[in-house]
Short mmCIF file of C-alpha atoms and ligand atoms in Angstrom, two decimals:
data_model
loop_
_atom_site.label_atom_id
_atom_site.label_comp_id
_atom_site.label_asym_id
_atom_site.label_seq_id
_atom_site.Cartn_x
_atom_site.Cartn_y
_atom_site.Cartn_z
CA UNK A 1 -8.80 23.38 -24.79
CA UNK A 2 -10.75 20.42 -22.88
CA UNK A 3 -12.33 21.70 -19.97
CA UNK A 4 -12.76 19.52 -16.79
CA UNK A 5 -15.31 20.01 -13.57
CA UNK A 6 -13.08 18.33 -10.78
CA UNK A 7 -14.93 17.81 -7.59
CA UNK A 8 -13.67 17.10 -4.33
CA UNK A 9 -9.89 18.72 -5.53
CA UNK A 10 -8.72 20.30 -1.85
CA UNK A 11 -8.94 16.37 -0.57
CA UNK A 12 -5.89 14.39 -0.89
CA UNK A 13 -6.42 12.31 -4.35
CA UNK A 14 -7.98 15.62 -5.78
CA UNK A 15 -5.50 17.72 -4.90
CA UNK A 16 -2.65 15.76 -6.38
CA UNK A 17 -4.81 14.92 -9.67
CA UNK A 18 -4.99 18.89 -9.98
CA UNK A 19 -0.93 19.24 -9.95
CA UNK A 20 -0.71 16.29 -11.92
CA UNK A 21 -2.65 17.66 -14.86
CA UNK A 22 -1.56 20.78 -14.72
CA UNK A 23 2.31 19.61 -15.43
CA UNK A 24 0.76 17.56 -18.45
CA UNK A 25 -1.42 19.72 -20.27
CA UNK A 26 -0.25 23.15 -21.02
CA UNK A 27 -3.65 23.75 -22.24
CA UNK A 28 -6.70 23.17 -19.56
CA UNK A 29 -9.33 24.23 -17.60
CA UNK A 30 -9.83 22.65 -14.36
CA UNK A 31 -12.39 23.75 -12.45
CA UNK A 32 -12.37 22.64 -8.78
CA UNK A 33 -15.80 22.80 -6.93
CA UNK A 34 -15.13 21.68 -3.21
CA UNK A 35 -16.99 22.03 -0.05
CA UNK A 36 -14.36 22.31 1.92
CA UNK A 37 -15.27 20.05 4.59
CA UNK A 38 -12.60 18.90 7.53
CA UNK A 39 -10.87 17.37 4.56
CA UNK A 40 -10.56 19.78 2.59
CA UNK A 41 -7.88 22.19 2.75
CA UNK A 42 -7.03 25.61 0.62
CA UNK A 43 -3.36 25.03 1.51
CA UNK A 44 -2.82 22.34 -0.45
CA UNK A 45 -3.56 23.93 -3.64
CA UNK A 46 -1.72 27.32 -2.78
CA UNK A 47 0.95 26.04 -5.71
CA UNK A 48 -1.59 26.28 -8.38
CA UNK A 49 -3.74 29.55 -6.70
CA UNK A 50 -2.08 31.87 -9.35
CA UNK A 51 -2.59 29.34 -12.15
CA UNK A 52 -5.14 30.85 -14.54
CA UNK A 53 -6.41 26.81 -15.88
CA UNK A 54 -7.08 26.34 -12.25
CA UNK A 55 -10.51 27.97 -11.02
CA UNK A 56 -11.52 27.13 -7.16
CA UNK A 57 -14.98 27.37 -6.55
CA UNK A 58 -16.24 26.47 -2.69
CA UNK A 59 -19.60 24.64 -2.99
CA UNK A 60 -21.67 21.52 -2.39
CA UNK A 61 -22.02 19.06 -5.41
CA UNK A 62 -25.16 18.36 -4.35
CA UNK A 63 -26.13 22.85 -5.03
CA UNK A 64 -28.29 21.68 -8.19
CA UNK A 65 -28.52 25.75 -8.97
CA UNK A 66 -24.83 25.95 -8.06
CA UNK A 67 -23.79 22.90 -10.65
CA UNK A 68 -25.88 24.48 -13.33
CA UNK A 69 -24.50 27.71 -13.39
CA UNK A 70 -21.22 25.95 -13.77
CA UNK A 71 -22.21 23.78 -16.66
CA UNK A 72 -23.87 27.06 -18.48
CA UNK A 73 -20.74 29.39 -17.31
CA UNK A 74 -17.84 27.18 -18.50
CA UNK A 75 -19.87 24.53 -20.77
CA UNK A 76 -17.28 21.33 -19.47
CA UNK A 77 -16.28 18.36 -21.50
CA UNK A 78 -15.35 16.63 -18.60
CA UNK A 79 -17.03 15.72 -15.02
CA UNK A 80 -14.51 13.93 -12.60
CA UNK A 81 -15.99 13.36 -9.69
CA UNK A 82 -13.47 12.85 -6.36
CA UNK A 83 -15.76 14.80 -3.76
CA UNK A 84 -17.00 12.31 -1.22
CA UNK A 85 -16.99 11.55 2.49
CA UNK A 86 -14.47 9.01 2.42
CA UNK A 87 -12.98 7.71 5.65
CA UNK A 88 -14.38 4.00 6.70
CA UNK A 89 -14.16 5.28 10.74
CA UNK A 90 -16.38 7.90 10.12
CA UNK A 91 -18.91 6.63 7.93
CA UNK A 92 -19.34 3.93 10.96
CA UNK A 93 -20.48 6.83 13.31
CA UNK A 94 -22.08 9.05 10.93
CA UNK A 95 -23.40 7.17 7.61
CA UNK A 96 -25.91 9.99 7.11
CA UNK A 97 -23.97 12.52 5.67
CA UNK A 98 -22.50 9.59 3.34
CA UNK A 99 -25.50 9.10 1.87
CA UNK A 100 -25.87 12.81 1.17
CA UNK A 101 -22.42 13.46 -0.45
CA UNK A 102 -21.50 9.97 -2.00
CA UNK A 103 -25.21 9.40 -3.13
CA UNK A 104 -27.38 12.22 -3.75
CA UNK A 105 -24.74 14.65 -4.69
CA UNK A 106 -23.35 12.29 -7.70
CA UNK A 107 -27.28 12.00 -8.94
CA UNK A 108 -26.77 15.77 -9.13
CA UNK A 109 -24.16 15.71 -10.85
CA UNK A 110 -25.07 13.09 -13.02
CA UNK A 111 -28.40 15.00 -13.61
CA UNK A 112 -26.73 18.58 -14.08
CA UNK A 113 -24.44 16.99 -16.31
CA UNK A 114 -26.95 15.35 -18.77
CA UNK A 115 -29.37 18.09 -18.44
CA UNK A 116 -26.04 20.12 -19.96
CA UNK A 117 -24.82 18.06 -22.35
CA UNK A 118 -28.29 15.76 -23.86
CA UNK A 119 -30.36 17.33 -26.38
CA UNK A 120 -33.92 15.77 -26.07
CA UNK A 121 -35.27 17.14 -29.18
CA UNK A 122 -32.86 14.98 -31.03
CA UNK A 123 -32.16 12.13 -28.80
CA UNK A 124 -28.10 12.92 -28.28
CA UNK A 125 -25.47 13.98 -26.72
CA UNK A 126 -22.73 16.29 -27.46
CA UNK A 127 -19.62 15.28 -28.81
CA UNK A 128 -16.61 14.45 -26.70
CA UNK A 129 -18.66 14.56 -23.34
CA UNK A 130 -17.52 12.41 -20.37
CA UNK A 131 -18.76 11.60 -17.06
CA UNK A 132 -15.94 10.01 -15.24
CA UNK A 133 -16.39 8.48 -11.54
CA UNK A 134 -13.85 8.04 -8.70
CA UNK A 135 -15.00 4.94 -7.27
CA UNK A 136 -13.15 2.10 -4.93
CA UNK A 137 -12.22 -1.25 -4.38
CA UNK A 138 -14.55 -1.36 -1.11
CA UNK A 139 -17.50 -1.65 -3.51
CA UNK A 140 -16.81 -5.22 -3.78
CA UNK A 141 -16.74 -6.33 -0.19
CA UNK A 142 -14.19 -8.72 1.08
CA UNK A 143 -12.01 -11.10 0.02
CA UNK A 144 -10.20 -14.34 1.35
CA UNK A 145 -6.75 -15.69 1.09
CA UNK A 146 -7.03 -16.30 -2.59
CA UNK A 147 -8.50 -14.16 -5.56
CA UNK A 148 -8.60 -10.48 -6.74
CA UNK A 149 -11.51 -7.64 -7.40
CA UNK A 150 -12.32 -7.94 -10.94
CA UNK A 151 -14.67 -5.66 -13.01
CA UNK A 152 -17.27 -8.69 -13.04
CA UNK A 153 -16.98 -9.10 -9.00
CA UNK A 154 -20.19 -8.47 -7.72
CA UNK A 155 -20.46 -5.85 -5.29
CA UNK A 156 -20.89 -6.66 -2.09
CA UNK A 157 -20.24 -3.39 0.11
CA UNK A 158 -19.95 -3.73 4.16
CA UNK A 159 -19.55 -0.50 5.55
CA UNK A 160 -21.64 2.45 4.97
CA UNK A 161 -19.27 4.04 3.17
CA UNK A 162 -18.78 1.44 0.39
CA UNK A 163 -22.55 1.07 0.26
CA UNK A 164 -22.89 4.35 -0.07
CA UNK A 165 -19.99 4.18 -2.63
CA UNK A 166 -21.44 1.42 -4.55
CA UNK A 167 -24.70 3.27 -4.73
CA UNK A 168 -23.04 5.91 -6.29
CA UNK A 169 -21.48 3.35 -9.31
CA UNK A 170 -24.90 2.22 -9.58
CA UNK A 171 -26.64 5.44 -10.46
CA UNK A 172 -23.18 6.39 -12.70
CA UNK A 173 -24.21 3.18 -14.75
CA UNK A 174 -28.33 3.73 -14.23
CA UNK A 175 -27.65 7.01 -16.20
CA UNK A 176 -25.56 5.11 -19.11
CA UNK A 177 -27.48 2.08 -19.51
CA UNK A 178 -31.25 4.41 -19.35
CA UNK A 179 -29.69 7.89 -21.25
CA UNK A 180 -26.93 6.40 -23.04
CA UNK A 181 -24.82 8.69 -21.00
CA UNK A 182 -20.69 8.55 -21.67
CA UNK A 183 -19.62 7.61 -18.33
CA UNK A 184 -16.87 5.56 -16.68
CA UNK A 185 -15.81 4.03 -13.13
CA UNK A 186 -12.92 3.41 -11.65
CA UNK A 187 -11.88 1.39 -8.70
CA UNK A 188 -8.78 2.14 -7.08
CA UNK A 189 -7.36 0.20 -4.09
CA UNK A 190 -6.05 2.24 -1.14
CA UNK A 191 -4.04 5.26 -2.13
CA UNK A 192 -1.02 6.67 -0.24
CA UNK A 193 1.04 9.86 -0.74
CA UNK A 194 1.55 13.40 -0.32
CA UNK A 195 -1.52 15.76 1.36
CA UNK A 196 -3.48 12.66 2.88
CA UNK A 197 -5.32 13.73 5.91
CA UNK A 198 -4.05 11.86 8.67
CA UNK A 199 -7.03 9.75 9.83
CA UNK A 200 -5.87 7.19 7.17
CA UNK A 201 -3.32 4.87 7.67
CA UNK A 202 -0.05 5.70 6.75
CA UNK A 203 -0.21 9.80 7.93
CA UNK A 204 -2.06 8.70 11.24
CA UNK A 205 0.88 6.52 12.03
CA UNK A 206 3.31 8.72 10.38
CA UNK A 207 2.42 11.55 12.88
CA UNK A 208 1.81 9.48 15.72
CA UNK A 209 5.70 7.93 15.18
CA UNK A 210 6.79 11.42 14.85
CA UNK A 211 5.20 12.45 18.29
CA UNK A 212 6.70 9.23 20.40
CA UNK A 213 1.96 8.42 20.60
CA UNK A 214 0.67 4.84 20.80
CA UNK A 215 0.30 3.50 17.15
CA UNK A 216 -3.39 1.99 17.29
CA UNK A 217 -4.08 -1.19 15.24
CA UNK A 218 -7.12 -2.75 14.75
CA UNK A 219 -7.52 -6.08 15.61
CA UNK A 220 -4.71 -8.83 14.89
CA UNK A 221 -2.92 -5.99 12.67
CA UNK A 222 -3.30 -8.75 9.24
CA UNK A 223 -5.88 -7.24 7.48
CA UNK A 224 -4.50 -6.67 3.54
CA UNK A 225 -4.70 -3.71 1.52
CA UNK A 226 -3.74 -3.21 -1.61
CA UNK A 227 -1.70 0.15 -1.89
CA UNK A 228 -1.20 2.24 -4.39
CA UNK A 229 0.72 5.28 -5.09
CA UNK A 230 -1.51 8.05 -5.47
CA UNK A 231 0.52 9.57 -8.55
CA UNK A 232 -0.09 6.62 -10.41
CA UNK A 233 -3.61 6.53 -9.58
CA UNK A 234 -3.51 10.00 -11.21
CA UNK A 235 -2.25 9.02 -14.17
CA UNK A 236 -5.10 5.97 -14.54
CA UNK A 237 -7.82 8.59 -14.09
CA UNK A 238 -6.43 10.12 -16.47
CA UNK A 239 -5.72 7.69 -19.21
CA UNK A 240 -9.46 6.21 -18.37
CA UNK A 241 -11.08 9.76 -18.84
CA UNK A 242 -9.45 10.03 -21.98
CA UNK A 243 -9.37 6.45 -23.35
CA UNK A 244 -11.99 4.34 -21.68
CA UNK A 245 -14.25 2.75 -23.46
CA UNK A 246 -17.93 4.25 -23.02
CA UNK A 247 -19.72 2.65 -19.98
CA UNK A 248 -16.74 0.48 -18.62
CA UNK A 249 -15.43 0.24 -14.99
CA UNK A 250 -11.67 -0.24 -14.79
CA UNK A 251 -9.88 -1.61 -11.41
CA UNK A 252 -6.80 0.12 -10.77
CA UNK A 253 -4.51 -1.06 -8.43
CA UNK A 254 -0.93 -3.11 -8.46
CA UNK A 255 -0.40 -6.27 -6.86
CA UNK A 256 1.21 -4.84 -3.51
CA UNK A 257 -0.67 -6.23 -0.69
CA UNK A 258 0.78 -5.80 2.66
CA UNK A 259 -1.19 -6.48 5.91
CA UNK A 260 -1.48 -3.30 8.12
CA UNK A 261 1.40 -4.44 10.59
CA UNK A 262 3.62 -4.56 8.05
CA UNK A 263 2.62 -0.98 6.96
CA UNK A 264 3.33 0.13 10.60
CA UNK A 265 6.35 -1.85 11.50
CA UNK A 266 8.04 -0.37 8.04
CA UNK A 267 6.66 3.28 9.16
CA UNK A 268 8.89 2.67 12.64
CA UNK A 269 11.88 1.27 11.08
CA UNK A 270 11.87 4.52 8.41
CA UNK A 271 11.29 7.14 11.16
CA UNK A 272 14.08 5.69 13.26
CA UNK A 273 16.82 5.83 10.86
CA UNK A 274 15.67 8.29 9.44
CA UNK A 275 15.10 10.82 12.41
CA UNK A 276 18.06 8.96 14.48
CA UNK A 277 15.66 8.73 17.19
CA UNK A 278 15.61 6.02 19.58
CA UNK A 279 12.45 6.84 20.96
CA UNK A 280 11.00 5.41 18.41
CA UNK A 281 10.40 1.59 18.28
CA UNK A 282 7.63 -1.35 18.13
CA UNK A 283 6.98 -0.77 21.58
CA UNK A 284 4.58 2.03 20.72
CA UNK A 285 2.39 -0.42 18.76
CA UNK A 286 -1.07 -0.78 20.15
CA UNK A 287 -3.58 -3.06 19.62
CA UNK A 288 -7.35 -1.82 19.55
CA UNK A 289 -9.84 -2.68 19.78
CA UNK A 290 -11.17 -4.25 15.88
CA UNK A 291 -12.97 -1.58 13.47
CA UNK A 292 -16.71 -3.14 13.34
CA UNK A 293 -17.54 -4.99 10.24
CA UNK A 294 -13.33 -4.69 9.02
CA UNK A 295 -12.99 -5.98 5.54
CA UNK A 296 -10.81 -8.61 5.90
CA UNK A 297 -8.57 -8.25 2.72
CA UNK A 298 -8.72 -5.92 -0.42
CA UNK A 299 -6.88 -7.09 -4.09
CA UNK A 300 -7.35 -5.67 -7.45
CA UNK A 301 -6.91 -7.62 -10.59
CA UNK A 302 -5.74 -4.81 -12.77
CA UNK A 303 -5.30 -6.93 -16.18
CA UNK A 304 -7.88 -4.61 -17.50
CA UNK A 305 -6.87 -1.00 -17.60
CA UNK A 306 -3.32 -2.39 -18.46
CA UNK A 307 -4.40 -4.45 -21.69
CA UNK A 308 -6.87 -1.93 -22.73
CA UNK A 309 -5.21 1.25 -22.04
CA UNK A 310 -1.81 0.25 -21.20
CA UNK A 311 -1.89 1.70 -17.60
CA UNK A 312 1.07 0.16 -15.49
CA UNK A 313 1.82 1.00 -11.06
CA UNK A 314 5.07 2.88 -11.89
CA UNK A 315 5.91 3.44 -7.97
CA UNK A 316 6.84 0.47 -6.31
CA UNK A 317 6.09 0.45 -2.62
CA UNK A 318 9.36 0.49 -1.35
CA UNK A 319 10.10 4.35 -3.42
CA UNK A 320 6.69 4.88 -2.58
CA UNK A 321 6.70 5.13 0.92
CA UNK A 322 9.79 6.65 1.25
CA UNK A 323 8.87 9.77 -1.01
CA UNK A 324 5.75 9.93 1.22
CA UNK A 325 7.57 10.04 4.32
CA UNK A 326 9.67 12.16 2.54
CA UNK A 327 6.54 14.66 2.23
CA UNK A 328 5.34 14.48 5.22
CA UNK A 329 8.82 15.28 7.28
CA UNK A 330 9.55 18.32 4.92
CA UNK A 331 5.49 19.27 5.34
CA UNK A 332 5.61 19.68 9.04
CA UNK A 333 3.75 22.80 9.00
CA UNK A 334 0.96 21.22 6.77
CA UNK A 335 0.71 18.43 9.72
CA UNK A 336 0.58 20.85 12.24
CA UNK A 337 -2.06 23.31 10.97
CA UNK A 338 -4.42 20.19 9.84
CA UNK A 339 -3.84 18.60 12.75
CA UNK A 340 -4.70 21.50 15.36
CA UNK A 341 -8.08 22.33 16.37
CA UNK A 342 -11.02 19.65 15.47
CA UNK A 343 -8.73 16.95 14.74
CA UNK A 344 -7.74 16.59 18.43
CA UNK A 345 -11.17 15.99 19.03
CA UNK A 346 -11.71 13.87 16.23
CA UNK A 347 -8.56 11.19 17.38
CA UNK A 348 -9.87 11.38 21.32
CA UNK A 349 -13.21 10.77 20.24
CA UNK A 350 -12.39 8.16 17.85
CA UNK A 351 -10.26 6.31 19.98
CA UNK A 352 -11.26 6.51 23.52
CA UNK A 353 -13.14 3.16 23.58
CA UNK A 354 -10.29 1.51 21.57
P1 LIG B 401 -10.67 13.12 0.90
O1 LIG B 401 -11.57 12.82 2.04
O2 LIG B 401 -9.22 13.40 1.17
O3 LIG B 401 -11.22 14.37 0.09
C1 LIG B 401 -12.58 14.51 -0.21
C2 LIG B 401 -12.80 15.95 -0.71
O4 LIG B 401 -14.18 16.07 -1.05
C3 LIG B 401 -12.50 17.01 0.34
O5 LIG B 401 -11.74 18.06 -0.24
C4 LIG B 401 -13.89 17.51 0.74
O6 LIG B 401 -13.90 18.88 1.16
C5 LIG B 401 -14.68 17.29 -0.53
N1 LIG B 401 -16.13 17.14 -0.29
C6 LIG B 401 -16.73 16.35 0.64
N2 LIG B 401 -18.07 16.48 0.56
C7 LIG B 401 -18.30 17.36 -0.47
C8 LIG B 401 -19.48 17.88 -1.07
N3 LIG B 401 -20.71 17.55 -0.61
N4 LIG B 401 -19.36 18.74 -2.10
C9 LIG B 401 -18.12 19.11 -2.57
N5 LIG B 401 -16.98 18.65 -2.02
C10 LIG B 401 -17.07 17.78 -1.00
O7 LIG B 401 -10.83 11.89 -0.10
P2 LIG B 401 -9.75 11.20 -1.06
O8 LIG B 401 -9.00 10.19 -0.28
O9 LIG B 401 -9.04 12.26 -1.81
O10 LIG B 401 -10.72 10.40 -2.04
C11 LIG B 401 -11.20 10.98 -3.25
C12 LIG B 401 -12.11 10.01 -3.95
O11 LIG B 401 -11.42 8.80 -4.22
C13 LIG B 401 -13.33 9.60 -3.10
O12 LIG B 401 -14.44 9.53 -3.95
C14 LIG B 401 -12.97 8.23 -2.56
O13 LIG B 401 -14.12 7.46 -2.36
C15 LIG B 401 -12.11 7.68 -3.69
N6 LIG B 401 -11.09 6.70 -3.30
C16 LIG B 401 -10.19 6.97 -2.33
C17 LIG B 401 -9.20 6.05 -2.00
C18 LIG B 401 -8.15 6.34 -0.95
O14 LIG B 401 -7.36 5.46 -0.63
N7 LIG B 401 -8.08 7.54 -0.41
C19 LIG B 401 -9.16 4.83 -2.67
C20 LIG B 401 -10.11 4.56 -3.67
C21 LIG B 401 -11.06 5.52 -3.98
P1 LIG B 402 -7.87 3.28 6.24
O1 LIG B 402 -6.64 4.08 5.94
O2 LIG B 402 -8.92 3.90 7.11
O3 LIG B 402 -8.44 2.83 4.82
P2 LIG B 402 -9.64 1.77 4.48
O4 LIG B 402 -10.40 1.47 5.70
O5 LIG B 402 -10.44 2.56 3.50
O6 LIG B 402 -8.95 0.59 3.88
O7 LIG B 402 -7.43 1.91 6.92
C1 LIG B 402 -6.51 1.04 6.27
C2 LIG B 402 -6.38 -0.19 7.15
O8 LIG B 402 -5.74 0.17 8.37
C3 LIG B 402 -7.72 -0.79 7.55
O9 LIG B 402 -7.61 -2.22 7.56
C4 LIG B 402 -7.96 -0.29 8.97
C5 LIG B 402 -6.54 -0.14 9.52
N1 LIG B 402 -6.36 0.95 10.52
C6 LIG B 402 -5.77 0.65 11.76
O10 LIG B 402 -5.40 -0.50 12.05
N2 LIG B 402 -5.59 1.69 12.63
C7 LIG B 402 -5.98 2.96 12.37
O11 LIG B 402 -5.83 3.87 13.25
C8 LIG B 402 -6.55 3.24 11.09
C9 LIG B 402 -7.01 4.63 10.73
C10 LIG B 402 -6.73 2.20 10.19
#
């Protein structure tokens, strides 16, 4: 039975990577360390909280004594690292604690895990070891009208959070190329789907829709991302952890640009058919004020991951968005308990000067 250390598994990706696992391999260990910060939530995993290959354990990945234990208690095969602080907004206000999480805590990982699994009497590793992290597109900057990410795109990160993110990748491949650690990256574009918190995109929008509230867009509305279903990004993790070649990055991501407005403006049309509610129309989009340093476009050339390990987007958007609209109308309860409390705060902070 391969045993995994899964970090950062009550955030959205995390979360469904857990469920996703569990439905494929009857046989597993997951082992969830989480902080539980603001984006982290116990609820979402209450499906799996009786599930024996499921352990939750609430902790900082940067606890070096706290790692360690795990490593010597459960002896892992795998380290998948999610946990992060991950929302561009944030990072802009507060890079500090990005540097803690994204940075430091994957050197602590990355140093817990070799001091686990490298024996340097002999001068090797254990068998069947792997080091696997969650990376993103935003290490690579910004593009123009023309051209995609590749693995060989220099990064180039703007924001605190990709630098901080692109640090991380760094150290990941300091750690293969100095120890001959068994490591891969992955960059993903942006994910959508069930359990996001809703300062990203599509659930921000999604619940402001719902609740008749302006629909804030930054700048000229026509910056391009890249979406991706977060199931499928899932399975890519996945397939990479368990087929990548030793010490490679692989881009995942699916040819499905869209610029923001047209995210919002198909968010509106859904919710009014949908809901039968005239209330709802393109007269609650506002434009803001423009997110400071805003990466103009994101696109992944995914050739990679699908020639190598045969990894294919199986959700087009159009399915996509409905079954997360779909999620997010059934989960009203979810909304409503992650979205009471600090998150008011949060969104009137946030947007008061926008
Ligand atoms: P998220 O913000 O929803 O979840 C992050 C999780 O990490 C939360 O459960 C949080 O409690 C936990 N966490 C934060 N700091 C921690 C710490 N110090 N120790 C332990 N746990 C901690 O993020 P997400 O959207 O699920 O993203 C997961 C990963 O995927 C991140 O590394 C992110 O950079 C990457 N990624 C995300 C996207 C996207 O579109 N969401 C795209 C590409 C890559
Ligand atoms: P986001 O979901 O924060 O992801 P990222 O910054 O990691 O790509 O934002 C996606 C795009 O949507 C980005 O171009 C910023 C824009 N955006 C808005 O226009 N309004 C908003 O309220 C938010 C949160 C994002």
């Amino acid at each position: 039975m391969k045993k995994y250390l899964v970090t950062g598994c009550a955030g959205f990706i995390g979360t469904n990577f857990v469920y996703y696992m569990l439905k494929k391999y009857p046989e597993i260990l997951l082992v969830n360390l989480d902080k539980l910060t603001y984006a982290g939530n116990l609820e979402n995993l209450k499906d799996c909280e009786d599930d024996p290959r499921h352990v939750f354990v609430q902790g900082d990945i940067c606890d070096k004594e706290l790692v360690t234990g795990l490593f010597e208690k459960y002896d892992f095969d795998y380290v998948i690292n999610f946990a992060a602080e991950s929302h561009v907004d944030r990072s802009i206000t507060n890079p500090e604690t990005f540097v803690e999480t994204n940075g430091m805590g994957t050197v602590n990982l990355l140093q817990c895990a070799k001091n686990a699994w490298y024996d340097s009497e002999t001068k090797t590793w254990a068998e069947g070891k792997k080091y696997c992290q969650v990376s993103t597109d935003e290490v690579y900057g910004s593009l123009g009208a023309d051209g995609y990410f590749m693995e060989t795109t220099p990064l180039c990160p703007h924001s605190p959070y990709s630098s901080s993110k692109a640090s991380a990748d760094m150290f990941v491949m300091a750690y293969h190329d100095t120890y001959g650690m068994p490591v891969n990256i992955t960059r993903c574009s942006n994910n959508y789907g069930p359990y996001q918190f809703p300062e990203k995109l599509i659930p921000l929008m999604i619940n402001n829709v719902k609740n008749h509230k302006k629909l804030p867009v930054y700048g000229d509305g026509m910056n391009v991302r890249d979406w991706l279903y977060v199931e499928d990004h899932c399975k890519a993790i996945d397939m990479v952890a368990n087929g990548g070649r030793d010490g490679e990055v692989y881009n995942v991501g699916g040819h499905n640009e869209r610029p923001n407005i047209f995210i919002v403006k198909t968010i509106i049309a859904q919710l009014h058919d949908r809901l039968k509610d005239d209330g709802i129309d393109e007269g609650l989009i506002q434009y803001v004020a423009d997110r400071l340093g805003h990466d103009r476009r994101y696109g992944i050339d995914p050739t990679k991951i699908k020639e190598e390990l045969g990894w294919y987007p199986e959700t087009p958007f159009e399915k996509g968005i409905v079954l997360t609209i779909d999620w997010y109308l059934e989960h009203e309860e979810w909304m409503n308990n992650v979205t009471s409390g600090n998150y008011q705060k949060y969104y009137e902070e946030m947007y008061k000067n926008k």
